[in-house]
Tab-separated table of C-alpha atoms in Angstrom:
chain	number	residue	atom	x	y	z
A	1	MET	CA	-5.733	11.792	4.147
A	2	ALA	CA	-9.267	13.389	4.339
A	3	GLY	CA	-11.426	12.607	6.768
A	4	GLY	CA	-13.233	10.028	4.883
A	5	SER	CA	-10.002	7.789	3.692
A	6	ARG	CA	-9.119	7.898	7.083
A	7	SER	CA	-12.752	6.372	8.315
A	8	VAL	CA	-12.149	3.606	5.681
A	9	VAL	CA	-8.833	2.436	6.769
A	10	ILE	CA	-10.264	2.594	10.457
A	11	ALA	CA	-13.283	0.140	9.387
A	12	ALA	CA	-10.965	-2.215	7.135
A	13	LEU	CA	-8.543	-2.086	10.518
A	14	ILE	CA	-11.679	-3.040	12.294
A	15	ALA	CA	-12.850	-5.459	9.862
A	16	ASN	CA	-8.510	-7.229	9.168
A	17	GLY	CA	-8.592	-7.764	13.137
A	18	ALA	CA	-12.303	-9.598	13.480
A	19	ILE	CA	-11.481	-12.129	10.497
A	20	ALA	CA	-8.075	-12.277	11.892
A	21	VAL	CA	-9.378	-13.456	14.945
A	22	LEU	CA	-11.970	-16.214	13.452
A	23	LYS	CA	-9.139	-17.375	11.022
A	24	PHE	CA	-7.051	-18.461	14.012
A	25	PHE	CA	-10.123	-19.494	15.984
A	26	GLY	CA	-10.727	-21.887	13.001
A	27	PHE	CA	-6.615	-23.208	12.800
A	28	LEU	CA	-7.279	-23.682	16.791
A	29	LEU	CA	-10.593	-25.805	15.815
A	30	THR	CA	-9.397	-28.327	13.152
A	31	GLY	CA	-5.541	-27.983	12.779
A	32	SER	CA	-5.227	-26.629	8.940
A	33	PRO	CA	-1.999	-24.753	7.744
A	34	SER	CA	-3.369	-22.793	5.702
A	35	MET	CA	-5.692	-21.185	8.274
A	36	LEU	CA	-2.659	-20.555	10.244
A	37	SER	CA	-1.195	-19.168	7.178
A	38	GLU	CA	-4.222	-16.704	6.487
A	39	THR	CA	-4.302	-15.992	10.000
A	40	TYR	CA	-0.891	-14.115	9.405
A	41	HIS	CA	-1.694	-12.609	6.575
A	42	SER	CA	-4.884	-11.020	8.563
A	43	ILE	CA	-2.592	-9.390	11.412
A	44	SER	CA	-0.742	-8.647	8.937
A	45	ASP	CA	-3.509	-6.460	7.115
A	46	THR	CA	-4.537	-5.327	10.290
A	47	GLY	CA	-0.747	-4.288	11.731
A	48	ASN	CA	-0.939	-2.116	7.931
A	49	GLN	CA	-3.528	-0.399	8.909
A	50	VAL	CA	-1.864	0.498	12.305
A	51	PHE	CA	0.848	1.457	10.037
A	52	LEU	CA	-1.307	3.775	7.774
A	53	LEU	CA	-2.785	5.493	10.701
A	54	ILE	CA	0.070	6.550	12.241
A	55	GLY	CA	2.054	7.828	9.028
A	56	ILE	CA	-0.828	9.685	7.955
A	57	ARG	CA	-1.172	11.331	11.336
A	58	TYR	CA	2.397	12.456	11.559
A	59	SER	CA	2.399	13.809	8.380
A	60	GLU	CA	0.032	15.862	8.810
A	61	GLN	CA	2.256	18.267	11.172
A	62	GLU	CA	3.304	21.640	10.146
A	63	ALA	CA	6.127	22.433	8.360
A	64	SER	CA	9.417	22.972	10.805
A	65	ARG	CA	12.438	24.447	10.958
A	66	ALA	CA	13.902	21.280	11.131
A	67	HIS	CA	11.641	19.834	8.798
A	68	PRO	CA	10.535	22.797	6.315
A	69	PHE	CA	8.755	20.424	3.727
A	70	GLY	CA	6.183	19.287	6.157
A	71	TYR	CA	6.275	15.330	7.182
A	72	GLY	CA	4.732	14.205	4.001
A	73	LYS	CA	7.445	11.259	3.144
A	74	ALA	CA	6.416	9.779	7.018
A	75	GLN	CA	3.781	7.669	5.019
A	76	PHE	CA	6.639	6.321	2.515
A	77	PHE	CA	7.845	5.368	5.465
A	78	TYR	CA	5.333	3.658	7.809
A	79	ALA	CA	4.157	1.906	4.126
A	80	PHE	CA	7.902	0.436	4.242
A	81	LEU	CA	7.928	-1.175	7.597
A	82	VAL	CA	4.619	-2.831	6.793
A	83	ALA	CA	6.787	-4.550	4.279
A	84	VAL	CA	9.651	-5.279	6.117
A	85	LEU	CA	8.487	-5.769	9.332
A	86	LEU	CA	4.693	-7.704	8.694
A	87	PHE	CA	4.316	-9.280	5.775
A	88	GLY	CA	7.768	-10.046	4.991
A	89	ILE	CA	8.148	-12.081	8.496
A	90	ALA	CA	4.000	-13.315	8.261
A	91	GLY	CA	4.867	-14.166	4.463
A	92	TRP	CA	8.230	-16.284	6.086
A	93	GLU	CA	6.445	-17.726	9.212
A	94	SER	CA	3.334	-18.811	6.549
A	95	LEU	CA	6.281	-20.677	4.095
A	96	LYS	CA	8.192	-22.412	7.279
A	97	HIS	CA	4.428	-23.780	9.109
A	98	GLY	CA	3.627	-24.784	5.525
A	99	TYR	CA	6.827	-26.237	4.638
A	100	GLU	CA	7.092	-28.213	7.952
A	101	ALA	CA	3.435	-29.152	7.601
A	102	ILE	CA	4.705	-30.958	4.436
A	103	MET	CA	7.881	-32.853	5.531
A	104	HIS	CA	5.702	-33.975	9.107
A	105	PRO	CA	2.768	-34.206	7.715
A	106	THR	CA	0.034	-34.528	10.918
A	107	HIS	CA	-3.798	-35.500	10.943
A	108	GLY	CA	-4.285	-31.172	10.450
A	109	GLY	CA	-7.216	-30.210	9.112
A	110	GLU	CA	-9.268	-32.864	10.892
A	111	ARG	CA	-11.679	-31.136	13.807
A	112	ALA	CA	-9.473	-30.749	16.686
A	113	ASP	CA	-9.839	-30.091	20.584
A	114	VAL	CA	-9.795	-26.078	22.116
A	115	ILE	CA	-9.458	-26.344	25.582
A	116	LEU	CA	-9.504	-23.195	27.432
A	117	ALA	CA	-9.814	-23.103	31.425
A	118	GLY	CA	-11.359	-26.023	31.274
A	119	VAL	CA	-14.279	-25.426	29.054
A	120	ASN	CA	-13.457	-27.382	25.722
A	121	PHE	CA	-14.885	-24.795	22.961
A	122	THR	CA	-14.667	-27.054	20.308
A	123	GLU	CA	-18.277	-29.331	21.947
A	124	LEU	CA	-19.774	-26.088	22.147
A	125	VAL	CA	-19.450	-25.928	17.752
A	126	PRO	CA	-22.686	-27.684	16.780
A	127	VAL	CA	-21.323	-27.534	13.037
A	128	ASP	CA	-18.388	-29.451	11.452
A	129	PRO	CA	-15.410	-26.607	12.004
A	130	PHE	CA	-14.688	-27.412	8.410
A	131	TRP	CA	-17.431	-25.499	7.299
A	132	ILE	CA	-16.984	-21.980	9.731
A	133	ASN	CA	-13.152	-22.839	7.986
A	134	VAL	CA	-15.512	-22.561	4.865
A	135	VAL	CA	-17.711	-19.322	5.933
A	136	VAL	CA	-14.842	-17.570	7.738
A	137	LEU	CA	-13.068	-18.047	4.273
A	138	VAL	CA	-16.291	-17.173	2.303
A	139	GLY	CA	-16.366	-14.138	4.440
A	140	ALA	CA	-13.311	-13.378	3.939
A	141	ILE	CA	-12.818	-13.402	0.079
A	142	LEU	CA	-16.792	-11.211	-0.086
A	143	PHE	CA	-14.660	-8.070	2.800
A	144	GLU	CA	-11.690	-8.287	0.632
A	145	THR	CA	-13.998	-7.640	-2.697
A	146	TYR	CA	-16.216	-4.968	-1.345
A	147	ALA	CA	-12.096	-3.274	-0.284
A	148	PHE	CA	-10.367	-4.210	-3.506
A	149	VAL	CA	-13.023	-2.684	-5.527
A	150	LYS	CA	-13.030	0.746	-3.761
A	151	ALA	CA	-8.941	1.027	-3.816
A	152	ASN	CA	-9.524	-0.018	-7.959
A	153	ALA	CA	-11.728	2.453	-8.324
A	154	GLU	CA	-9.236	5.288	-6.764
A	155	LEU	CA	-6.464	3.691	-8.306
A	156	GLN	CA	-8.635	4.016	-11.963
A	157	ARG	CA	-9.196	7.682	-11.591
A	158	GLN	CA	-5.475	8.640	-11.049
A	159	ILE	CA	-4.985	6.558	-14.013
A	160	GLU	CA	-7.575	8.444	-15.913
A	161	THR	CA	-6.301	12.213	-14.185
A	162	TYR	CA	-2.516	11.599	-15.014
A	163	GLY	CA	-2.635	9.477	-18.278
A	164	TRP	CA	-1.130	6.468	-17.204
A	165	SER	CA	-1.021	3.407	-19.606
A	166	GLY	CA	-2.323	1.426	-17.170
A	167	LEU	CA	-1.869	-0.519	-13.777
A	168	ARG	CA	1.762	-0.937	-14.612
A	169	GLU	CA	2.522	2.642	-15.262
A	170	ALA	CA	-0.157	3.846	-11.623
A	171	PHE	CA	2.402	1.360	-9.973
A	172	SER	CA	5.762	3.117	-10.876
A	173	LYS	CA	4.350	6.140	-10.433
A	174	THR	CA	2.216	6.930	-8.194
A	175	SER	CA	3.183	8.468	-4.774
A	176	ASP	CA	-0.279	7.574	-3.128
A	177	VAL	CA	1.298	4.904	-0.640
A	178	THR	CA	-2.003	4.157	0.557
A	179	THR	CA	-4.175	3.098	-2.214
A	180	LEU	CA	-0.981	1.075	-3.143
A	181	THR	CA	-0.685	-0.251	-0.225
A	182	ALA	CA	-4.277	-1.123	-0.046
A	183	PHE	CA	-5.204	-2.011	-4.199
A	184	THR	CA	-2.408	-4.187	-3.822
A	185	GLU	CA	-2.989	-5.945	0.219
A	186	ASP	CA	-6.725	-6.672	-1.497
A	187	ALA	CA	-5.540	-8.238	-3.844
A	188	ILE	CA	-2.964	-10.451	-2.601
A	189	ALA	CA	-5.326	-10.789	0.195
A	190	LEU	CA	-8.301	-11.879	-2.247
A	191	GLY	CA	-5.934	-14.472	-3.473
A	192	GLY	CA	-4.717	-15.965	-0.786
A	193	ALA	CA	-8.036	-16.588	1.266
A	194	ALA	CA	-9.046	-17.954	-2.522
A	195	ILE	CA	-6.098	-20.221	-2.605
A	196	ALA	CA	-7.073	-21.470	1.635
A	197	LEU	CA	-10.236	-22.310	0.629
A	198	VAL	CA	-9.000	-24.677	-2.080
A	199	GLY	CA	-6.524	-26.230	0.203
A	200	ILE	CA	-8.865	-27.181	2.899
A	201	SER	CA	-11.643	-28.569	0.444
A	202	LEU	CA	-9.094	-30.198	-1.395
A	203	ALA	CA	-7.707	-31.855	1.637
A	204	ARG	CA	-10.696	-32.741	3.331
A	205	PHE	CA	-12.659	-34.230	0.100
A	206	LEU	CA	-9.762	-35.920	-1.829
A	207	GLN	CA	-8.397	-36.684	2.489
A	208	MET	CA	-4.513	-35.475	0.952
A	209	PRO	CA	-3.428	-32.924	3.853
A	210	ILE	CA	-0.713	-32.060	1.687
A	211	PHE	CA	-3.168	-29.454	-0.228
A	212	ASP	CA	-4.155	-27.723	3.131
A	213	ALA	CA	0.535	-27.912	3.264
A	214	ILE	CA	1.361	-25.815	0.028
A	215	ALA	CA	-1.802	-23.706	0.119
A	216	SER	CA	-0.153	-22.637	3.121
A	217	VAL	CA	3.575	-22.537	1.103
A	218	VAL	CA	1.710	-21.048	-2.078
A	219	ILE	CA	0.288	-17.731	1.173
A	220	GLY	CA	3.946	-17.043	2.290
A	221	LEU	CA	5.237	-16.717	-0.984
A	222	LEU	CA	2.181	-14.120	-2.116
A	223	LEU	CA	2.893	-12.307	1.161
A	224	MET	CA	7.262	-12.401	0.729
A	225	GLY	CA	6.625	-11.355	-2.705
A	226	PHE	CA	4.058	-8.183	-1.542
A	227	ALA	CA	6.958	-7.479	1.333
A	228	VAL	CA	9.613	-7.320	-1.499
A	229	ALA	CA	7.234	-5.479	-3.881
A	230	LEU	CA	6.070	-2.887	-2.065
A	231	ALA	CA	9.511	-2.113	-0.545
A	232	TRP	CA	11.027	-1.608	-3.771
A	233	GLU	CA	8.333	1.043	-4.380
A	234	ASN	CA	9.093	2.967	-0.806
A	235	LYS	CA	12.371	2.898	-1.670
A	236	ARG	CA	12.001	5.107	-4.873
A	237	LEU	CA	9.871	7.948	-3.128
A	238	ILE	CA	12.111	7.662	0.219
A	239	LEU	CA	15.301	8.573	-1.891
A	240	GLY	CA	13.359	11.747	-3.492
A	241	GLU	CA	11.773	10.122	-6.534
A	242	SER	CA	10.928	13.234	-9.080
A	243	LEU	CA	8.123	13.642	-11.791
A	244	PRO	CA	7.974	11.429	-14.811
A	245	ALA	CA	9.637	13.016	-17.750
A	246	ASP	CA	7.099	13.807	-19.948
A	247	VAL	CA	5.367	15.831	-16.774
A	248	GLU	CA	8.299	17.523	-16.437
A	249	ALA	CA	8.484	18.361	-20.088
A	250	SER	CA	5.142	19.866	-20.033
A	251	LEU	CA	6.217	22.342	-16.524
A	252	ARG	CA	9.261	23.487	-18.464
A	253	GLU	CA	7.816	24.318	-21.628
A	254	ALA	CA	5.269	26.146	-19.694
A	255	ILE	CA	8.232	28.442	-17.437
A	256	THR	CA	10.093	28.732	-21.366
A	257	THR	CA	6.713	30.590	-23.078
A	258	HIS	CA	6.314	32.343	-20.802
A	259	ASP	CA	6.642	36.079	-21.491
A	260	GLY	CA	10.447	37.320	-20.603
A	261	VAL	CA	11.926	34.432	-20.124
A	262	ALA	CA	15.097	33.754	-21.872
A	263	HIS	CA	15.877	29.895	-21.004
A	264	ILE	CA	16.208	27.282	-17.903
A	265	ASP	CA	19.473	26.859	-16.354
A	266	GLY	CA	18.595	24.247	-13.592
A	267	PHE	CA	14.779	22.561	-13.511
A	268	ARG	CA	14.265	20.286	-10.549
A	269	THR	CA	10.990	18.352	-9.081
A	270	VAL	CA	11.054	15.964	-6.143
A	271	PHE	CA	8.389	14.366	-4.316
A	272	VAL	CA	7.699	15.280	-0.469
A	273	GLY	CA	4.774	13.639	0.289
A	274	PRO	CA	2.071	11.724	-1.516
A	275	GLY	CA	0.839	14.086	-4.267
A	276	GLU	CA	3.182	16.553	-2.937
A	277	VAL	CA	5.357	17.755	-5.243
A	278	LEU	CA	8.658	20.466	-4.949
A	279	VAL	CA	9.644	22.279	-8.035
A	280	THR	CA	12.667	24.371	-8.318
A	281	ALA	CA	13.694	26.533	-11.612
A	282	ASP	CA	16.580	28.964	-11.935
A	283	VAL	CA	15.560	30.792	-14.615
A	284	SER	CA	17.214	32.907	-16.756
A	285	PHE	CA	14.874	36.522	-17.767
A	286	ASP	CA	15.528	39.233	-20.768
A	287	ASP	CA	17.521	42.395	-19.365
A	288	ALA	CA	14.973	44.446	-21.403
A	289	LEU	CA	12.338	42.782	-18.562
A	290	ASP	CA	11.119	45.164	-16.616
A	291	THR	CA	12.145	44.142	-13.294
A	292	ASN	CA	9.660	46.070	-11.378
A	293	GLY	CA	7.666	43.441	-12.711
A	294	LEU	CA	9.331	40.631	-12.510
A	295	ASP	CA	7.430	39.366	-9.133
A	296	ASP	CA	4.631	39.407	-11.026
A	297	ASP	CA	5.903	37.093	-13.486
A	298	ILE	CA	7.339	35.083	-10.916
A	299	THR	CA	3.813	34.346	-9.208
A	300	GLN	CA	2.265	34.050	-13.099
A	301	ILE	CA	4.691	31.034	-13.652
A	302	GLU	CA	3.914	29.313	-10.449
A	303	GLU	CA	0.381	29.496	-11.033
A	304	ARG	CA	0.349	28.046	-14.640
A	305	LEU	CA	2.745	25.147	-13.285
A	306	ARG	CA	0.313	24.273	-10.490
A	307	SER	CA	-2.745	23.952	-13.399
A	308	ILE	CA	-1.137	21.564	-15.619
A	309	ASP	CA	-0.567	19.055	-12.312
A	310	ASP	CA	-2.189	19.513	-9.276
A	311	ARG	CA	0.558	17.922	-7.506
A	312	VAL	CA	2.882	20.534	-7.899
A	313	ARG	CA	1.971	22.335	-4.198
A	314	MET	CA	5.364	24.599	-3.935
A	315	VAL	CA	6.866	26.036	-6.857
A	316	TYR	CA	10.708	27.978	-6.439
A	317	ILE	CA	11.997	29.979	-8.959
A	318	GLU	CA	15.261	32.075	-8.888
A	319	PRO	CA	15.574	34.886	-11.371
A	320	GLU	CA	19.514	33.811	-12.812
A	321	ALA	CA	21.643	37.168	-14.502
């Protein structure tokens, strides 16, 4: 990943951390279940950025004897950890807290005393804490909207580059787990903040705290759904997914139409990292072909394959008798 992308992740890390602190402060002031769920959510987003940075750094290591094709798959692994350890746990805690608030209603959402080291911080707040929650959530929505637009722009670029039909196909075919995670994370973050805002507003103006608790349950379900979807998408890449069939067909055609190629005996592709594909082919050449120029033919085939799809990084052509 380029240094610019790394700086975006770091900026998101700092912003999500700050938002998590503000949401938690809002929860302490009011006891709002949905604000606690959103706190879990922002903590998950912050942890997500940490894991992405670790994955990026780890994947940049040079190939070694133990890992001859590099460490690119590290990003798949750490994105999988995001799903299991962060969003799964945060989703469950949000769901559980919302359920408890529904089954055992309290006066959550109202002004509460926050006393630390003998200081009542609630008394220091010059306005109704409800409006602090509103400002925090609106600010989170604005930030997540900006981040979502950036992630969507990158995903749309990939859709145009590789000729995918839309977001559905992009989700099933992209190997860029950083963009995939960011796009889905930002979409869920937007939805979560909006749901929390609606929940605390209905609870406040209708004097029905159950709406706040229901919002917490919905946020928990959103987080758990995201955890399952992200884990599933990373599973296919961790296991070693090939290029789509239509792209493989184009690569095979490029080999078979090369002068001197009789037929292909074996052909395989596999992602070894985000946007990095390994291609292997067992190729039978014409008997009449001058073997002295065989290396040149193989080099030409490799260059042609890379020109067809920029994800092709490593090519191994094995001449067959």
